[in-house]
GROMACS .gro file of C-alpha atoms in nm:
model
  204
    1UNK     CA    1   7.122 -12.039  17.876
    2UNK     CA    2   7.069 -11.985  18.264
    3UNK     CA    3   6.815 -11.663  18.150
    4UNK     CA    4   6.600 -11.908  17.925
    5UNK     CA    5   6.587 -12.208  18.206
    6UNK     CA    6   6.526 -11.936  18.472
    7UNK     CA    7   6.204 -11.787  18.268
    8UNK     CA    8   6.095 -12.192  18.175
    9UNK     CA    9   6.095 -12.243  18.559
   10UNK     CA   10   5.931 -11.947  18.606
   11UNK     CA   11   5.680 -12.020  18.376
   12UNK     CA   12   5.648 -12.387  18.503
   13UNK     CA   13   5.600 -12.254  18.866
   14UNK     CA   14   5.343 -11.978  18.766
   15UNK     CA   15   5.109 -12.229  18.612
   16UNK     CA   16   5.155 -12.501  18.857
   17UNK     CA   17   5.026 -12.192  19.108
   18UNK     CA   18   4.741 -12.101  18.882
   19UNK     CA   19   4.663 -12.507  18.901
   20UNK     CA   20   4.651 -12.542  19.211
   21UNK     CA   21   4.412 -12.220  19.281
   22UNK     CA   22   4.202 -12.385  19.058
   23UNK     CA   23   4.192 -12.675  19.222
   24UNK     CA   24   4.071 -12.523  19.545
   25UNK     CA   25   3.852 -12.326  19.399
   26UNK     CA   26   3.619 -12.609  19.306
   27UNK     CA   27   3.687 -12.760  19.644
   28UNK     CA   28   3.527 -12.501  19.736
   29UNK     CA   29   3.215 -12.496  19.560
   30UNK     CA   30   3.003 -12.759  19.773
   31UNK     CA   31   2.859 -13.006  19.475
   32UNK     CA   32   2.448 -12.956  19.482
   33UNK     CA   33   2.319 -13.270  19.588
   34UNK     CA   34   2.024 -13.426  19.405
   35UNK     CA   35   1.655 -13.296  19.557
   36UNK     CA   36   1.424 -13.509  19.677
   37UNK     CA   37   1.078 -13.514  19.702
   38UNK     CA   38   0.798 -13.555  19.934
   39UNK     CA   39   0.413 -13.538  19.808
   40UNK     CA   40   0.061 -13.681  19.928
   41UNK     CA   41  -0.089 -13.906  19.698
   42UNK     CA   42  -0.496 -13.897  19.851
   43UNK     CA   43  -0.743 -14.102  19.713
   44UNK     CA   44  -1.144 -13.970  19.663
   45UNK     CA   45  -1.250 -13.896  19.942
   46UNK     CA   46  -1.660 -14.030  20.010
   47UNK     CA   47  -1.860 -13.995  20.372
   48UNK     CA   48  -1.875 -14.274  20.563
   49UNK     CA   49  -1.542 -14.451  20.398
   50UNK     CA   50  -1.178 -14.539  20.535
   51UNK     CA   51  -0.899 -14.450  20.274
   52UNK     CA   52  -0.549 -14.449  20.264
   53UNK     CA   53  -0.328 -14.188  20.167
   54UNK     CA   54   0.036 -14.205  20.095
   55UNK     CA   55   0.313 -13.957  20.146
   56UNK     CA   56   0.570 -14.095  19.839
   57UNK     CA   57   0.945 -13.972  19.833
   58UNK     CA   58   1.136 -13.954  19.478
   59UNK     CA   59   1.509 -13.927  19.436
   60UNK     CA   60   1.618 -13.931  19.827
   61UNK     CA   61   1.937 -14.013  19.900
   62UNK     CA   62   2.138 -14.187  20.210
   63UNK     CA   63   1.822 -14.094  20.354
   64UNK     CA   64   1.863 -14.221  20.751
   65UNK     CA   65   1.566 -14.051  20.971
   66UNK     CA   66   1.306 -13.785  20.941
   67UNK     CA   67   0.946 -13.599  21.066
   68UNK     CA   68   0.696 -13.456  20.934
   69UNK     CA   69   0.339 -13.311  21.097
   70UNK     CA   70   0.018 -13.462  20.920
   71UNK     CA   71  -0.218 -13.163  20.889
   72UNK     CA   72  -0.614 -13.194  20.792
   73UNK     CA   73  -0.966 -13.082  20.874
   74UNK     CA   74  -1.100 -13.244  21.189
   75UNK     CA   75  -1.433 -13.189  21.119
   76UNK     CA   76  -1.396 -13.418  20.755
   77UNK     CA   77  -1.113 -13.666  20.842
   78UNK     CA   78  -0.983 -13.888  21.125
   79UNK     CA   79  -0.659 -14.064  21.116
   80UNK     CA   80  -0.732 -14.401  21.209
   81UNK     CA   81  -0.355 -14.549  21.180
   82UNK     CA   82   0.003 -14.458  20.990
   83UNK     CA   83   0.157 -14.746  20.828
   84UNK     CA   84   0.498 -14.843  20.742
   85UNK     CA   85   0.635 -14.719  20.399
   86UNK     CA   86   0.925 -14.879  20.211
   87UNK     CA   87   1.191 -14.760  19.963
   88UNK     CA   88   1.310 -15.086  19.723
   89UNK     CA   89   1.346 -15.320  19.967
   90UNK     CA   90   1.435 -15.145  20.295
   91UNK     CA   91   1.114 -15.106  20.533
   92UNK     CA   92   1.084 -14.727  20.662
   93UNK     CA   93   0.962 -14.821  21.022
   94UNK     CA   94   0.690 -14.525  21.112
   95UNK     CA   95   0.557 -14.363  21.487
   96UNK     CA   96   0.299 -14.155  21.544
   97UNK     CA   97   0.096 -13.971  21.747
   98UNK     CA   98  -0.170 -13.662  21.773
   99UNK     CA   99  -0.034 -13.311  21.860
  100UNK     CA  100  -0.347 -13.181  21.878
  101UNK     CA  101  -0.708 -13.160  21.682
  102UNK     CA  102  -0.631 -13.172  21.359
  103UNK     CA  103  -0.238 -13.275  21.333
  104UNK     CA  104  -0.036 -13.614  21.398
  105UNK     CA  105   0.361 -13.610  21.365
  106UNK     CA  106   0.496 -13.916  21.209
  107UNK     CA  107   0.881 -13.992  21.311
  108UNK     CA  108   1.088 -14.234  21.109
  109UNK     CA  109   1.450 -14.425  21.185
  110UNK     CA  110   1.604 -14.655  20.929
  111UNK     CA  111   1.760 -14.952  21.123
  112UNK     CA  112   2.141 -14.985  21.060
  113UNK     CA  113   2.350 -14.707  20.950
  114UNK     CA  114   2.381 -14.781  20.609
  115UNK     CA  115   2.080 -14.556  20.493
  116UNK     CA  116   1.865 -14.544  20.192
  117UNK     CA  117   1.817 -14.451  19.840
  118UNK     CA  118   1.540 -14.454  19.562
  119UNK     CA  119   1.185 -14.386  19.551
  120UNK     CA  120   0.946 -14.533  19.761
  121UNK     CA  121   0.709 -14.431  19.994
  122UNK     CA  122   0.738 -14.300  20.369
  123UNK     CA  123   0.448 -14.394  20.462
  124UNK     CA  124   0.051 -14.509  20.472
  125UNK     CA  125  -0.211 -14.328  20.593
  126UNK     CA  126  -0.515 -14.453  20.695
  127UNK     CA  127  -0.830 -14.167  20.712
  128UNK     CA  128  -1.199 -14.219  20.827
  129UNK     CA  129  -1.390 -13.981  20.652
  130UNK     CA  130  -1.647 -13.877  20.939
  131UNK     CA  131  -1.811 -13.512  20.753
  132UNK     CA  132  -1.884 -13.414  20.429
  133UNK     CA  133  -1.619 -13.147  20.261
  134UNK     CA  134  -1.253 -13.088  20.179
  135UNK     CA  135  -0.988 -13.310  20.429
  136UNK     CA  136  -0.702 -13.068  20.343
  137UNK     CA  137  -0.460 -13.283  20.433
  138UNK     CA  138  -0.114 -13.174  20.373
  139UNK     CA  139   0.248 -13.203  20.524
  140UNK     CA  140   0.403 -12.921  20.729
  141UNK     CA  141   0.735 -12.929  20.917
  142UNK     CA  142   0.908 -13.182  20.756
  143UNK     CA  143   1.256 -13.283  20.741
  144UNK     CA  144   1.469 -13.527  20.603
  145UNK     CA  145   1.836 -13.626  20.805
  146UNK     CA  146   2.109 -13.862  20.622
  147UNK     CA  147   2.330 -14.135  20.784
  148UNK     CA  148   2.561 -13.820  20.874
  149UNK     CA  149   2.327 -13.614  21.036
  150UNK     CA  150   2.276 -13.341  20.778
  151UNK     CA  151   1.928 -13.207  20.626
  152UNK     CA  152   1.880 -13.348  20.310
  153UNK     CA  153   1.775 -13.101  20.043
  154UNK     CA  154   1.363 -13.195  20.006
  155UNK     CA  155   1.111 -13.074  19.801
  156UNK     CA  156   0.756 -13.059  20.045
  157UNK     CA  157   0.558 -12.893  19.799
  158UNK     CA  158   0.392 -12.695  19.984
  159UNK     CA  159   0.448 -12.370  20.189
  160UNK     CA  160   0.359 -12.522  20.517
  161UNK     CA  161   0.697 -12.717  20.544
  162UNK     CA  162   0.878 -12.458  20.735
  163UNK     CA  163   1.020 -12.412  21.091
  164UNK     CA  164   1.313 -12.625  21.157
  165UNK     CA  165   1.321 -12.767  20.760
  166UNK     CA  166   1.335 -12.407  20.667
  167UNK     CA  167   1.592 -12.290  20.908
  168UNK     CA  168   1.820 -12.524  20.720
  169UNK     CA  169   1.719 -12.493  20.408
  170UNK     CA  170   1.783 -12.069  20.448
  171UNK     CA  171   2.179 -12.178  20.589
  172UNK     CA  172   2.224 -12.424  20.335
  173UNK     CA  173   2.166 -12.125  20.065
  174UNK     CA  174   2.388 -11.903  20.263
  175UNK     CA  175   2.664 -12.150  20.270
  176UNK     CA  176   2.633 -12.157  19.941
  177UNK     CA  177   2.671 -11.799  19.823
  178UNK     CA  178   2.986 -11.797  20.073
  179UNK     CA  179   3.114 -12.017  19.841
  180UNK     CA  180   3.057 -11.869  19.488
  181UNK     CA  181   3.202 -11.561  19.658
  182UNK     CA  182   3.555 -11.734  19.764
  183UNK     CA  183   3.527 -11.878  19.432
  184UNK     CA  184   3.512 -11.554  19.274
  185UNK     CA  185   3.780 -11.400  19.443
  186UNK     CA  186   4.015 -11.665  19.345
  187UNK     CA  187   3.919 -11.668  18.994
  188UNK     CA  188   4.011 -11.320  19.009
  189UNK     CA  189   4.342 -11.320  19.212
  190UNK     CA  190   4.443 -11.581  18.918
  191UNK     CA  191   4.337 -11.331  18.607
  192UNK     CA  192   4.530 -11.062  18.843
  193UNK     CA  193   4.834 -11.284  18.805
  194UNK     CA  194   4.838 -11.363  18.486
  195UNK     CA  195   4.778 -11.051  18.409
  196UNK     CA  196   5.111 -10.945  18.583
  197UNK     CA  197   5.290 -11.206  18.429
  198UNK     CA  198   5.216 -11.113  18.052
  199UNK     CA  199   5.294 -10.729  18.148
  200UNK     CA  200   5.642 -10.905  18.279
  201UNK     CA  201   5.702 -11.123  18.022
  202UNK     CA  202   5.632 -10.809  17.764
  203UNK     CA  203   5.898 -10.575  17.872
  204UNK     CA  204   6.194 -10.836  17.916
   0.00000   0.00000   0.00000
């Protein structure tokens, strides 16, 4: 009687381990958070004309702050003015200035501490078209911060939206793959286990 409660204990105890491995083992798996993304939306461009382009955001959330450089061709465009954007009903209140011939950076900073999610836009941009050819405006270095100071996992599409977006984006994906690996060990320390146990429970 003692022999069979001892081996149902032991049996209770083994799985209640294997349980709670399991358990950590997803805790440690970081859950991928949804991507957003960031495009330019640029009307026809004609000579002689003021347009407005908009940089639109899809899927963001808890977004809080964020920068990005406007990039373009001097010799076809002029930014005359960046607008504010909005995402449902929350304003996104915009700064700007030029960096140099041919690039303005555009800074952002949700008011409260709340943050925001949705689709929207970031902001509006307005462009004198001085020359004749391609603007070639794009985004480059941008990055997106939530109401707990982390990157937020954006989609630029382009290339150019490296440097300090990057950076993150690179640790964020090493983070990662230190995680699959502890989960990976654990899953196998608990198939070593129970792998032990049935050999045990075979000879008695």
């Amino acid at each position: 009687m003692k022999k069979k409660l001892w081996k149902g204990l032991e049996r209770s105890a083994f799985f209640g381990i294997c349980f709670a491995a399991l358990i950590a083992a997803f805790a440690a798996v970081p859950v991928q958070a949804q991507q957003a993304t960031v495009s330019i939306d640029t009307p026809e461009i004609v000579e002689g004309s003021t347009v407005y382009a908009t940089v639109n955001i899809d899927s963001v959330e808890n977004l809080d702050a964020g920068q990005f450089d406007l990039v373009f061709n001097p010799d076809v465009l002029k930014i005359v003015g960046v607008e504010n954007g909005s995402i449902g009903e929350a304003e996104v209140p915009v700064q700007w200035r030029s960096v140099d011939n041919g690039k303005v950076r555009v800074i952002f900073n949700l008011e409260g501490v709340t943050g925001v999610s949705g689709s929207g836009q970031l902001a509006s941009v307005g462009l004198e078209v001085i020359g004749g050819g391609k603007g070639d405006l794009r985004i480059s270095n941008g990055l997106l911060g939530d109401t707990e100071a982390h990157s937020i996992n954006t989609d630029w599409g382009v290339t150019e939206a490296s440097g300090i977006g990057a950076d993150l984006r690179d640790a964020e994906a090493e983070d990662t793959q230190k995680a699959a690996s502890g989960f990976e060990a654990v899953l196998t320390l608990i198939g070593l286990t129970t792998a032990m146990y049935l050999a045990r429970s075979g000879q008695r």
